[in-house]
Amino acid sequence: MARVADAAAALGLSIELKVMDQSTRTAEDAARACGCEVGQIVKSLVFENAADGALVLLLVSGGHNVDLEFISDCYGLTLKRCDGRRVRDETGFAIGGLAPIGHLAPIPIYMDTTLLDYETVWAAAGRPDSVFSVDPNALAKAIDAEKIDVVPKL
């Protein structure tokens, strides 16, 4: 959590950190713990870019499942699943507590446009029981996230 707090301060990002009594490992768990809609939960998902092998972070609304074929067709970004150990080694966070800030090294970040529909979203803060709230527009700007749709619009 300290790395997340330090990263937020360095980015000039106003966040509220919370340690929860219950798990926030899944979007549903996190929404219950935070008292918010599932869509307000930021799922931080790491993939490998098939073109160059580099890691890519997708920040996805808790209400969505990523459509990798759609992302490939729309954005030319071919992604594949990434080994959890590699995620931990390169970001410094384990899956289930992966924060959108505070990584060990820079990583390209793409943000689900649906998250921008909310005034506040909740993201993992480095541990499976810790989260932080943040304005999604401020987060996107601070981390220079490219805004994309992760599923087709209906």
mmCIF file of N, CA, C and O in Angstrom, residues 65-117:
data_model
loop_
_atom_site.group_PDB
_atom_site.id
_atom_site.type_symbol
_atom_site.label_atom_id
_atom_site.label_comp_id
_atom_site.label_asym_id
_atom_site.label_seq_id
_atom_site.Cartn_x
_atom_site.Cartn_y
_atom_site.Cartn_z
ATOM 1 N N ASN A 65 -16.282 -8.136 -19.115
ATOM 2 C CA ASN A 65 -15.271 -9.139 -19.414
ATOM 3 C C ASN A 65 -14.612 -8.686 -20.708
ATOM 4 O O ASN A 65 -15.305 -8.336 -21.669
ATOM 5 N N VAL A 66 -13.299 -8.666 -20.748
ATOM 6 C CA VAL A 66 -12.574 -8.155 -21.903
ATOM 7 C C VAL A 66 -12.826 -9.043 -23.122
ATOM 8 O O VAL A 66 -12.752 -10.267 -23.032
ATOM 9 N N ASP A 67 -13.108 -8.407 -24.254
ATOM 10 C CA ASP A 67 -13.272 -9.095 -25.532
ATOM 11 C C ASP A 67 -11.981 -8.888 -26.325
ATOM 12 O O ASP A 67 -11.807 -7.868 -26.994
ATOM 13 N N LEU A 68 -11.061 -9.852 -26.218
ATOM 14 C CA LEU A 68 -9.747 -9.708 -26.846
ATOM 15 C C LEU A 68 -9.831 -9.640 -28.366
ATOM 16 O O LEU A 68 -9.049 -8.922 -28.996
ATOM 17 N N GLU A 69 -10.781 -10.355 -28.960
ATOM 18 C CA GLU A 69 -10.939 -10.302 -30.421
ATOM 19 C C GLU A 69 -11.407 -8.912 -30.848
ATOM 20 O O GLU A 69 -10.905 -8.348 -31.828
ATOM 21 N N PHE A 70 -12.338 -8.335 -30.091
ATOM 22 C CA PHE A 70 -12.826 -6.989 -30.374
ATOM 23 C C PHE A 70 -11.680 -5.974 -30.275
ATOM 24 O O PHE A 70 -11.522 -5.109 -31.144
ATOM 25 N N ILE A 71 -10.873 -6.073 -29.226
ATOM 26 C CA ILE A 71 -9.745 -5.148 -29.049
ATOM 27 C C ILE A 71 -8.750 -5.285 -30.201
ATOM 28 O O ILE A 71 -8.245 -4.291 -30.722
ATOM 29 N N SER A 72 -8.488 -6.509 -30.613
ATOM 30 C CA SER A 72 -7.580 -6.736 -31.739
ATOM 31 C C SER A 72 -8.139 -6.119 -33.021
ATOM 32 O O SER A 72 -7.420 -5.418 -33.749
ATOM 33 N N ASP A 73 -9.428 -6.361 -33.286
ATOM 34 C CA ASP A 73 -10.060 -5.826 -34.503
ATOM 35 C C ASP A 73 -10.108 -4.303 -34.507
ATOM 36 O O ASP A 73 -9.855 -3.676 -35.532
ATOM 37 N N CYS A 74 -10.434 -3.701 -33.361
ATOM 38 C CA CYS A 74 -10.611 -2.241 -33.292
ATOM 39 C C CYS A 74 -9.312 -1.455 -33.137
ATOM 40 O O CYS A 74 -9.189 -0.352 -33.654
ATOM 41 N N TYR A 75 -8.376 -2.018 -32.396
ATOM 42 C CA TYR A 75 -7.184 -1.245 -32.034
ATOM 43 C C TYR A 75 -5.876 -1.866 -32.524
ATOM 44 O O TYR A 75 -4.804 -1.303 -32.291
ATOM 45 N N GLY A 76 -5.962 -3.020 -33.189
ATOM 46 C CA GLY A 76 -4.755 -3.676 -33.684
ATOM 47 C C GLY A 76 -3.849 -4.164 -32.573
ATOM 48 O O GLY A 76 -2.647 -4.351 -32.769
ATOM 49 N N LEU A 77 -4.419 -4.382 -31.406
ATOM 50 C CA LEU A 77 -3.654 -4.799 -30.232
ATOM 51 C C LEU A 77 -3.994 -6.261 -29.939
ATOM 52 O O LEU A 77 -5.087 -6.569 -29.474
ATOM 53 N N THR A 78 -3.064 -7.145 -30.280
ATOM 54 C CA THR A 78 -3.285 -8.571 -30.061
ATOM 55 C C THR A 78 -2.688 -8.950 -28.724
ATOM 56 O O THR A 78 -1.476 -8.872 -28.523
ATOM 57 N N LEU A 79 -3.576 -9.332 -27.801
ATOM 58 C CA LEU A 79 -3.166 -9.621 -26.428
ATOM 59 C C LEU A 79 -3.357 -11.089 -26.112
ATOM 60 O O LEU A 79 -4.284 -11.722 -26.616
ATOM 61 N N LYS A 80 -2.470 -11.607 -25.266
ATOM 62 C CA LYS A 80 -2.635 -12.976 -24.792
ATOM 63 C C LYS A 80 -2.396 -13.008 -23.290
ATOM 64 O O LYS A 80 -1.771 -12.104 -22.730
ATOM 65 N N ARG A 81 -2.912 -14.040 -22.668
ATOM 66 C CA ARG A 81 -2.776 -14.194 -21.214
ATOM 67 C C ARG A 81 -1.299 -14.176 -20.825
ATOM 68 O O ARG A 81 -0.435 -14.592 -21.576
ATOM 69 N N CYS A 82 -1.068 -13.717 -19.612
ATOM 70 C CA CYS A 82 0.298 -13.583 -19.109
ATOM 71 C C CYS A 82 0.455 -14.405 -17.833
ATOM 72 O O CYS A 82 -0.468 -14.471 -17.014
ATOM 73 N N ASP A 83 1.601 -14.990 -17.666
ATOM 74 C CA ASP A 83 1.921 -15.770 -16.476
ATOM 75 C C ASP A 83 1.909 -14.889 -15.224
ATOM 76 O O ASP A 83 2.474 -13.788 -15.222
ATOM 77 N N GLY A 84 1.255 -15.375 -14.160
ATOM 78 C CA GLY A 84 1.138 -14.612 -12.920
ATOM 79 C C GLY A 84 2.471 -14.262 -12.294
ATOM 80 O O GLY A 84 2.630 -13.191 -11.701
ATOM 81 N N ARG A 85 3.441 -15.156 -12.408
ATOM 82 C CA ARG A 85 4.771 -14.869 -11.854
ATOM 83 C C ARG A 85 5.424 -13.690 -12.585
ATOM 84 O O ARG A 85 6.045 -12.831 -11.965
ATOM 85 N N ARG A 86 5.256 -13.664 -13.896
ATOM 86 C CA ARG A 86 5.817 -12.550 -14.667
ATOM 87 C C ARG A 86 5.147 -11.235 -14.270
ATOM 88 O O ARG A 86 5.804 -10.200 -14.157
ATOM 89 N N VAL A 87 3.831 -11.275 -14.078
ATOM 90 C CA VAL A 87 3.111 -10.080 -13.642
ATOM 91 C C VAL A 87 3.714 -9.561 -12.347
ATOM 92 O O VAL A 87 4.028 -8.375 -12.222
ATOM 93 N N ARG A 88 3.909 -10.451 -11.392
ATOM 94 C CA ARG A 88 4.462 -10.051 -10.093
ATOM 95 C C ARG A 88 5.891 -9.523 -10.234
ATOM 96 O O ARG A 88 6.255 -8.499 -9.656
ATOM 97 N N ASP A 89 6.713 -10.227 -11.011
ATOM 98 C CA ASP A 89 8.114 -9.826 -11.189
ATOM 99 C C ASP A 89 8.252 -8.458 -11.844
ATOM 100 O O ASP A 89 9.113 -7.670 -11.473
ATOM 101 N N GLU A 90 7.396 -8.172 -12.819
ATOM 102 C CA GLU A 90 7.560 -6.937 -13.590
ATOM 103 C C GLU A 90 6.757 -5.746 -13.057
ATOM 104 O O GLU A 90 7.131 -4.605 -13.298
ATOM 105 N N THR A 91 5.650 -6.022 -12.347
ATOM 106 C CA THR A 91 4.864 -4.907 -11.802
ATOM 107 C C THR A 91 5.126 -4.698 -10.315
ATOM 108 O O THR A 91 4.922 -3.609 -9.796
ATOM 109 N N GLY A 92 5.506 -5.782 -9.632
ATOM 110 C CA GLY A 92 5.681 -5.713 -8.188
ATOM 111 C C GLY A 92 4.410 -6.048 -7.425
ATOM 112 O O GLY A 92 4.389 -6.015 -6.201
ATOM 113 N N PHE A 93 3.341 -6.389 -8.151
ATOM 114 C CA PHE A 93 2.065 -6.722 -7.531
ATOM 115 C C PHE A 93 1.600 -8.097 -7.990
ATOM 116 O O PHE A 93 1.782 -8.460 -9.151
ATOM 117 N N ALA A 94 0.962 -8.826 -7.077
ATOM 118 C CA ALA A 94 0.371 -10.113 -7.428
ATOM 119 C C ALA A 94 -1.028 -9.899 -7.993
ATOM 120 O O ALA A 94 -1.701 -8.928 -7.658
ATOM 121 N N ILE A 95 -1.447 -10.820 -8.837
ATOM 122 C CA ILE A 95 -2.814 -10.795 -9.352
ATOM 123 C C ILE A 95 -3.768 -10.846 -8.160
ATOM 124 O O ILE A 95 -3.564 -11.595 -7.223
ATOM 125 N N GLY A 96 -4.812 -10.027 -8.203
ATOM 126 C CA GLY A 96 -5.763 -9.934 -7.099
ATOM 127 C C GLY A 96 -5.523 -8.708 -6.241
ATOM 128 O O GLY A 96 -6.389 -8.297 -5.487
ATOM 129 N N GLY A 97 -4.348 -8.098 -6.380
ATOM 130 C CA GLY A 97 -4.037 -6.877 -5.653
ATOM 131 C C GLY A 97 -3.331 -5.871 -6.536
ATOM 132 O O GLY A 97 -2.796 -4.872 -6.062
ATOM 133 N N LEU A 98 -3.325 -6.137 -7.846
ATOM 134 C CA LEU A 98 -2.583 -5.317 -8.798
ATOM 135 C C LEU A 98 -3.182 -3.914 -8.898
ATOM 136 O O LEU A 98 -4.321 -3.748 -9.305
ATOM 137 N N ALA A 99 -2.402 -2.943 -8.514
ATOM 138 C CA ALA A 99 -2.837 -1.542 -8.561
ATOM 139 C C ALA A 99 -2.583 -0.957 -9.951
ATOM 140 O O ALA A 99 -1.684 -1.401 -10.656
ATOM 141 N N PRO A 100 -3.324 0.071 -10.328
ATOM 142 C CA PRO A 100 -3.079 0.730 -11.613
ATOM 143 C C PRO A 100 -1.910 1.718 -11.567
ATOM 144 O O PRO A 100 -1.522 2.258 -12.588
ATOM 145 N N ILE A 101 -1.344 1.920 -10.388
ATOM 146 C CA ILE A 101 -0.195 2.827 -10.214
ATOM 147 C C ILE A 101 0.838 2.138 -9.323
ATOM 148 O O ILE A 101 0.531 1.179 -8.632
ATOM 149 N N GLY A 102 2.069 2.649 -9.359
ATOM 150 C CA GLY A 102 3.100 2.140 -8.459
ATOM 151 C C GLY A 102 3.843 0.927 -8.969
ATOM 152 O O GLY A 102 4.451 0.195 -8.196
ATOM 153 N N HIS A 103 3.837 0.701 -10.278
ATOM 154 C CA HIS A 103 4.539 -0.451 -10.839
ATOM 155 C C HIS A 103 6.048 -0.260 -10.765
ATOM 156 O O HIS A 103 6.539 0.870 -10.697
ATOM 157 N N LEU A 104 6.766 -1.374 -10.790
ATOM 158 C CA LEU A 104 8.221 -1.326 -10.722
ATOM 159 C C LEU A 104 8.837 -0.679 -11.953
ATOM 160 O O LEU A 104 9.904 -0.077 -11.875
ATOM 161 N N ALA A 105 8.174 -0.824 -13.098
ATOM 162 C CA ALA A 105 8.661 -0.244 -14.355
ATOM 163 C C ALA A 105 7.448 0.266 -15.137
ATOM 164 O O ALA A 105 6.334 -0.222 -14.936
ATOM 165 N N PRO A 106 7.662 1.239 -16.018
ATOM 166 C CA PRO A 106 6.545 1.749 -16.818
ATOM 167 C C PRO A 106 5.904 0.631 -17.647
ATOM 168 O O PRO A 106 6.587 -0.276 -18.106
ATOM 169 N N ILE A 107 4.603 0.733 -17.830
ATOM 170 C CA ILE A 107 3.855 -0.256 -18.604
ATOM 171 C C ILE A 107 2.764 0.495 -19.370
ATOM 172 O O ILE A 107 2.153 1.409 -18.810
ATOM 173 N N PRO A 108 2.545 0.161 -20.647
ATOM 174 C CA PRO A 108 1.447 0.815 -21.373
ATOM 175 C C PRO A 108 0.107 0.494 -20.701
ATOM 176 O O PRO A 108 -0.131 -0.652 -20.311
ATOM 177 N N ILE A 109 -0.743 1.516 -20.570
ATOM 178 C CA ILE A 109 -2.016 1.339 -19.872
ATOM 179 C C ILE A 109 -3.165 1.783 -20.771
ATOM 180 O O ILE A 109 -3.134 2.872 -21.347
ATOM 181 N N TYR A 110 -4.168 0.928 -20.836
ATOM 182 C CA TYR A 110 -5.395 1.200 -21.575
ATOM 183 C C TYR A 110 -6.544 1.172 -20.581
ATOM 184 O O TYR A 110 -6.605 0.293 -19.726
ATOM 185 N N MET A 111 -7.457 2.144 -20.703
ATOM 186 C CA MET A 111 -8.547 2.267 -19.734
ATOM 187 C C MET A 111 -9.897 2.140 -20.422
ATOM 188 O O MET A 111 -10.167 2.826 -21.413
ATOM 189 N N ASP A 112 -10.728 1.270 -19.885
ATOM 190 C CA ASP A 112 -12.096 1.057 -20.332
ATOM 191 C C ASP A 112 -12.863 2.377 -20.216
ATOM 192 O O ASP A 112 -12.960 2.964 -19.142
ATOM 193 N N THR A 113 -13.424 2.849 -21.329
ATOM 194 C CA THR A 113 -14.141 4.124 -21.322
ATOM 195 C C THR A 113 -15.332 4.119 -20.369
ATOM 196 O O THR A 113 -15.725 5.181 -19.873
ATOM 197 N N THR A 114 -15.882 2.961 -20.083
ATOM 198 C CA THR A 114 -17.030 2.866 -19.170
ATOM 199 C C THR A 114 -16.690 3.399 -17.786
ATOM 200 O O THR A 114 -17.553 3.961 -17.108
ATOM 201 N N LEU A 115 -15.449 3.241 -17.358
ATOM 202 C CA LEU A 115 -15.041 3.735 -16.030
ATOM 203 C C LEU A 115 -15.214 5.247 -15.930
ATOM 204 O O LEU A 115 -15.446 5.777 -14.838
ATOM 205 N N LEU A 116 -15.126 5.935 -17.049
ATOM 206 C CA LEU A 116 -15.219 7.393 -17.062
ATOM 207 C C LEU A 116 -16.645 7.894 -16.849
ATOM 208 O O LEU A 116 -16.864 9.082 -16.648
ATOM 209 N N ASP A 117 -17.607 6.972 -16.852
ATOM 210 C CA ASP A 117 -19.007 7.331 -16.608
ATOM 211 C C ASP A 117 -19.286 7.582 -15.125
ATOM 212 O O ASP A 117 -20.354 8.071 -14.772
#
